mmCIF file of C-alpha atoms in Angstrom:
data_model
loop_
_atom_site.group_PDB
_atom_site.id
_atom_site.type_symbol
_atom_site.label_atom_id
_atom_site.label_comp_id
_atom_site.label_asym_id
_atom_site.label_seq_id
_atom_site.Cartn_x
_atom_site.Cartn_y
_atom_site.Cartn_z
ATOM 1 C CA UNK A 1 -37.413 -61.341 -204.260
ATOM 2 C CA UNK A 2 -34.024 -62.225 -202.268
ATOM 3 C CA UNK A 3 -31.159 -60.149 -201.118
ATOM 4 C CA UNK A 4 -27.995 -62.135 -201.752
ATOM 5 C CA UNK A 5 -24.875 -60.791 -201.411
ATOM 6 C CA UNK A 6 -25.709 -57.099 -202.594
ATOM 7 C CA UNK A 7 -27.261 -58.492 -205.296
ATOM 8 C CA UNK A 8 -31.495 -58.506 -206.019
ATOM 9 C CA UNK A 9 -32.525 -61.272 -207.490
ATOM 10 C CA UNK A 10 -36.250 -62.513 -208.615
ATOM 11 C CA UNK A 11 -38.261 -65.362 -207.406
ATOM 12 C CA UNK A 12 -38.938 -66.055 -210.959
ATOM 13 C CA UNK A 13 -34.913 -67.082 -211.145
ATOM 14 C CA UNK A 14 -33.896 -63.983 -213.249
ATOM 15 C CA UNK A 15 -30.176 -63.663 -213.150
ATOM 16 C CA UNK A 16 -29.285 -60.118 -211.707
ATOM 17 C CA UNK A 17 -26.682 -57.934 -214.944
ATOM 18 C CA UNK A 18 -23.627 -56.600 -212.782
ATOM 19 C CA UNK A 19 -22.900 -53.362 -213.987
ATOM 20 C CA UNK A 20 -20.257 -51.446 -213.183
ATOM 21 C CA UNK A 21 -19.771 -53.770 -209.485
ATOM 22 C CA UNK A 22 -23.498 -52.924 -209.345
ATOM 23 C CA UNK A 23 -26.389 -55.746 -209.655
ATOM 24 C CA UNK A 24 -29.319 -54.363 -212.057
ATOM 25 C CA UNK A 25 -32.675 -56.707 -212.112
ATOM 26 C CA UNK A 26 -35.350 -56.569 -213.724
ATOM 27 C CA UNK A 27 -38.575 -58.403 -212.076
ATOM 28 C CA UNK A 28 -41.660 -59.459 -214.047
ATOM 29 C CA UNK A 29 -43.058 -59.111 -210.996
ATOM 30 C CA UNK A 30 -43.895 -56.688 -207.838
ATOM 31 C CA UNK A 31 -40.446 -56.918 -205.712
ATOM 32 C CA UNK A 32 -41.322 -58.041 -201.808
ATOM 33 C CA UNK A 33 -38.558 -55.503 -200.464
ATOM 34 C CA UNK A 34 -36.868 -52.681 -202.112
ATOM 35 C CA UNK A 35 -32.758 -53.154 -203.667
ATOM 36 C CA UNK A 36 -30.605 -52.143 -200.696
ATOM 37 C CA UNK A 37 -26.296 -52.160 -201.083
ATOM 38 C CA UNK A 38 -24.844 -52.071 -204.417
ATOM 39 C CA UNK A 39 -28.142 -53.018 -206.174
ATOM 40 C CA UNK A 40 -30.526 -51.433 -208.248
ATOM 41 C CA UNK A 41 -33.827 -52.604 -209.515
ATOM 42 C CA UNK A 42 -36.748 -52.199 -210.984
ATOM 43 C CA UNK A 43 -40.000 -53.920 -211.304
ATOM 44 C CA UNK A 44 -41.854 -54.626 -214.242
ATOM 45 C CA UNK A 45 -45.551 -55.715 -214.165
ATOM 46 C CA UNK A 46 -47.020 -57.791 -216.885
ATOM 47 C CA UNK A 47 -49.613 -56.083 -218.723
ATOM 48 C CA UNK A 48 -49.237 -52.535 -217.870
ATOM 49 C CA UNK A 49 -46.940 -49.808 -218.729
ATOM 50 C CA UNK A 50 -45.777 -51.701 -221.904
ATOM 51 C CA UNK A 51 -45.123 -49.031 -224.956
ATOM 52 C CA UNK A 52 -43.677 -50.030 -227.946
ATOM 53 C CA UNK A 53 -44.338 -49.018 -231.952
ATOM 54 C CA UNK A 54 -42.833 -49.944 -235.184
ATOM 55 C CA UNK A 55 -44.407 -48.641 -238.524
ATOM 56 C CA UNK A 56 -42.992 -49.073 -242.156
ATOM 57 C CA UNK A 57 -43.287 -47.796 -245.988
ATOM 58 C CA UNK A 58 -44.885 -49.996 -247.874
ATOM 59 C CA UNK A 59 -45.279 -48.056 -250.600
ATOM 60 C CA UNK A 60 -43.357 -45.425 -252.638
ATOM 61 C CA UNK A 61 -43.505 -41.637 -251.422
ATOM 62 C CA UNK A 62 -45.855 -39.590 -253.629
ATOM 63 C CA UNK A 63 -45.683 -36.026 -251.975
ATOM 64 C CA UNK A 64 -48.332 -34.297 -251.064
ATOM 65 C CA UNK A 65 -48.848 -30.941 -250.138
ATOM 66 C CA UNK A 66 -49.041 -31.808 -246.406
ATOM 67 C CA UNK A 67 -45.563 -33.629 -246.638
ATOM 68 C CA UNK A 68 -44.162 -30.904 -248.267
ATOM 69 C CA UNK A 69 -45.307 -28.618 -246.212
ATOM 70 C CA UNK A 70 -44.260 -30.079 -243.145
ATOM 71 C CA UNK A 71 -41.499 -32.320 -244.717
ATOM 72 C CA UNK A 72 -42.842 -35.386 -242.276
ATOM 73 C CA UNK A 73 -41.889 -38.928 -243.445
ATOM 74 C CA UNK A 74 -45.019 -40.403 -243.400
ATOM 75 C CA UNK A 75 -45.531 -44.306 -242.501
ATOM 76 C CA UNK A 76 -48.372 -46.754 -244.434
ATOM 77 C CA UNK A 77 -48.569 -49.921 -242.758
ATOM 78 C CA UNK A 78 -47.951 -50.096 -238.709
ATOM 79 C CA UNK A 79 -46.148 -53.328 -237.446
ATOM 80 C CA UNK A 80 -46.375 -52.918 -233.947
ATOM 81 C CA UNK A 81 -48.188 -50.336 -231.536
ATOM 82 C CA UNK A 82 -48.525 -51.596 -228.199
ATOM 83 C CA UNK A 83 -50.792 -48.810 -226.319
ATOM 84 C CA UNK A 84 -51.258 -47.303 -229.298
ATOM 85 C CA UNK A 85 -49.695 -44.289 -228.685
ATOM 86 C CA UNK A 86 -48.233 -43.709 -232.282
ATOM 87 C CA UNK A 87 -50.456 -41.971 -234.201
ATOM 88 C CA UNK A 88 -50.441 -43.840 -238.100
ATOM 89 C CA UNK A 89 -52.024 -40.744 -239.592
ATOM 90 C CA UNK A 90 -49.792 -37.986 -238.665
ATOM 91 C CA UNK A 91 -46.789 -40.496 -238.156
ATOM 92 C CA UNK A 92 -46.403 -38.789 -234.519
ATOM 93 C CA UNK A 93 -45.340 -40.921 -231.355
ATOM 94 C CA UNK A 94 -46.726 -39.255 -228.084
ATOM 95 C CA UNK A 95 -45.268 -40.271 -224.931
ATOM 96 C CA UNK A 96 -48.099 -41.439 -221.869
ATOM 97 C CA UNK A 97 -45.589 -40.971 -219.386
ATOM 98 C CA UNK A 98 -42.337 -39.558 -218.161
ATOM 99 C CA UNK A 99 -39.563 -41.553 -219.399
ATOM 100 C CA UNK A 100 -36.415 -42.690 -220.910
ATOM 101 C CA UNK A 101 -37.465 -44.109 -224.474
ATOM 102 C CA UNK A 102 -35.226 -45.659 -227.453
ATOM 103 C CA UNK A 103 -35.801 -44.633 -231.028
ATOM 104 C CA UNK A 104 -34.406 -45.976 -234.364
ATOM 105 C CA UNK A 105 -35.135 -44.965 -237.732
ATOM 106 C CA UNK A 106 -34.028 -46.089 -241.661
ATOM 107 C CA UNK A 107 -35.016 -44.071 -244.218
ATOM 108 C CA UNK A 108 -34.380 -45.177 -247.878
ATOM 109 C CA UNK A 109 -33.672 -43.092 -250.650
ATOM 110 C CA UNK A 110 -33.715 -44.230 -254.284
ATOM 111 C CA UNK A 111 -32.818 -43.144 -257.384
ATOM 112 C CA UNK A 112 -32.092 -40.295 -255.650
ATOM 113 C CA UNK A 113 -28.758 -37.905 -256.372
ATOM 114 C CA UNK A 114 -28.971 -35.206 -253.926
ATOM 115 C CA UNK A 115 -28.380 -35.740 -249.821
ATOM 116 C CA UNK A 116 -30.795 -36.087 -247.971
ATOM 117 C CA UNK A 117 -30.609 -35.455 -243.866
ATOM 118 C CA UNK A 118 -33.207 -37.101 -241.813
ATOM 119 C CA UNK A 119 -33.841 -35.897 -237.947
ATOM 120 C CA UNK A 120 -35.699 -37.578 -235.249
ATOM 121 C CA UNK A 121 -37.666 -34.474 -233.911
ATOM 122 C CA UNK A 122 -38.653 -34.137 -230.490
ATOM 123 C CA UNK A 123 -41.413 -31.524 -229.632
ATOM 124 C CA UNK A 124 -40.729 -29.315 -232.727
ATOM 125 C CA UNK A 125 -36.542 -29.532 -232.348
ATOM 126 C CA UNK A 126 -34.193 -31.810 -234.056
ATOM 127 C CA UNK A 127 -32.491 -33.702 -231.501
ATOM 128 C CA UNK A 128 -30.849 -37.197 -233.295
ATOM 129 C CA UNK A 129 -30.180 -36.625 -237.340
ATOM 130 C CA UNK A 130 -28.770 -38.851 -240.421
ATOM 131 C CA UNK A 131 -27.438 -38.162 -243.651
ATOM 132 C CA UNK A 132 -27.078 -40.325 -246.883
ATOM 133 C CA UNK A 133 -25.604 -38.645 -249.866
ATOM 134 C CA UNK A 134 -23.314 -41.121 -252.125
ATOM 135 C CA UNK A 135 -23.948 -39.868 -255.940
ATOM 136 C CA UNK A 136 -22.722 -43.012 -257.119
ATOM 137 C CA UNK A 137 -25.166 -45.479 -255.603
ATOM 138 C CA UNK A 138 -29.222 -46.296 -256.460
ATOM 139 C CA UNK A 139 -29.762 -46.859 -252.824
ATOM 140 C CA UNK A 140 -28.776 -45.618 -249.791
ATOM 141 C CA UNK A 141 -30.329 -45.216 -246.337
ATOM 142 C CA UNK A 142 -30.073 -42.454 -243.646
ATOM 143 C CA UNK A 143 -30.068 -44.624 -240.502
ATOM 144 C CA UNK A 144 -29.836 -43.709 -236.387
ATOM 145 C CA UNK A 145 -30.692 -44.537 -233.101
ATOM 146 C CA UNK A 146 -30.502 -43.010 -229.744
ATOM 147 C CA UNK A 147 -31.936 -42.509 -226.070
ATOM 148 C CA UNK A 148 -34.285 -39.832 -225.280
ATOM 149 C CA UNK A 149 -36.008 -38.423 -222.151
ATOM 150 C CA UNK A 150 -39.287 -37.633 -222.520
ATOM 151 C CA UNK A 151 -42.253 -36.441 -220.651
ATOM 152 C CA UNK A 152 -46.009 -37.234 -221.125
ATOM 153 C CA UNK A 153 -47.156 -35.528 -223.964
ATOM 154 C CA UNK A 154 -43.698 -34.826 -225.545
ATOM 155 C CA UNK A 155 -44.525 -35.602 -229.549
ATOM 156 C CA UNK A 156 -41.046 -37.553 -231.921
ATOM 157 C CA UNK A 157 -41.760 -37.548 -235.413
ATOM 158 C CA UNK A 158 -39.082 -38.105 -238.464
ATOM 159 C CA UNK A 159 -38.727 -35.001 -240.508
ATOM 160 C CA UNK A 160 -37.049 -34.227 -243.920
ATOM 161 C CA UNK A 161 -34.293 -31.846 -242.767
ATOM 162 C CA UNK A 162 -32.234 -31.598 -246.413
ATOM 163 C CA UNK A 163 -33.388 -32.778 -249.772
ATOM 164 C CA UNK A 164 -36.843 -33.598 -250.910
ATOM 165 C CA UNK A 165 -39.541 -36.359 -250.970
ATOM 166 C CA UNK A 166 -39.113 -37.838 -254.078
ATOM 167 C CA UNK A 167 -38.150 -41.010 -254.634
ATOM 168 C CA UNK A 168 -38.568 -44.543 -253.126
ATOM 169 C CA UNK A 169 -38.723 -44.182 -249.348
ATOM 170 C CA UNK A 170 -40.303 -47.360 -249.657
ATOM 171 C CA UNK A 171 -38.962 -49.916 -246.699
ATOM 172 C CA UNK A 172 -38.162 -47.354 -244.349
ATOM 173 C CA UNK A 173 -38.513 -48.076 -240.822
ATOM 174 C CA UNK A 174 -39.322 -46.053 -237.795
ATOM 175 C CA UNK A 175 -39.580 -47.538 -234.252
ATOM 176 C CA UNK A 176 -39.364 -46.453 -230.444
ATOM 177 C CA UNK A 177 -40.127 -47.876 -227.053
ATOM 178 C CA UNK A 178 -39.830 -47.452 -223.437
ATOM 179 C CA UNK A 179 -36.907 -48.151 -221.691
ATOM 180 C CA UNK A 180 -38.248 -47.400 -218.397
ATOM 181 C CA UNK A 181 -40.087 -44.737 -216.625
ATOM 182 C CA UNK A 182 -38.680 -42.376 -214.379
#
């Protein structure tokens, strides 16, 4: 890593982001000296600390008396879960480590009149929610995304906050990764 002009940059030629009059890189590598002046950085080491999930419906919604219980959107088919630290039969993400992670979620509804309000639920409390409720249309989709800090063991599920589960749901998407750790 070189220090040029207040700026970090990688021996692997990644261009530092300037942020603000501030210099942000990200190594894929173990930095030889740490960011002094106006930068900030962060190093990144292949193979480790890599989280990342993705899981879809498949399949229509039949409700059972768990999910109605709980009113959990349960997911069928799992795209992506790097560390495995989503959980395909309770649908639950726990985080291994303290950190700021992104979220995004799409859930369908179909054939479905009544409004429906979907929550991203972080250890038991809704903390990012969506809504779809047009009368007039066959489909519609409840769809967010935010930033969260977390801390190892925190658990982010998607929850059923308004309406039922009956319907389509199928193609609905839920994924989350780390940003970084802190």
């Amino acid at each position: 890593m070189e220090i040029n002009k207040g700026c970090v940059f990688c021996l692997n030629d990644t261009e530092p982001i300037v942020l603000e009059g501030k210099c942000l890189v990200v190594c894929d590598s173990t930095p030889s000296s740490e960011p002094s002046g106006n930068a900030l950085g962060m190093s990144v080491r292949s193979g480790t600390g890599r989280v990342a999930f993705s899981a879809v419906r498949n399949t229509n919604h039949e409700p059972s008396e768990m999910s109605n219980r709980t009113m959990t959107i349960y997911f069928d088919q799992i795209l992506v879960n790097v560390g495995s630290h989503f959980d395909p039969a309770r649908s639950i993400f726990v985080a291994p480590r303290k950190g700021v992670y992104s979220f995004c979620f799409h859930v369908v509804k179909v054939y479905n009149r009544q409004t429906i309000q979907v929550s991203l639920v972080l250890n038991g409390h809704p903390v990012i929610s969506a809504f779809a409720g047009d009368q007039d249309v066959t489909r519609e989709a409840a769809t967010n995304a935010g930033l969260v800090i977390m801390e190892r063991g925190d658990k982010a599920y998607l929850k059923l906050e308004r309406g039922n589960l009956m319907g389509g749901w199928k193609y609905s998407t839920f994924s989350g990764f780390l940003v970084f750790p802190l």
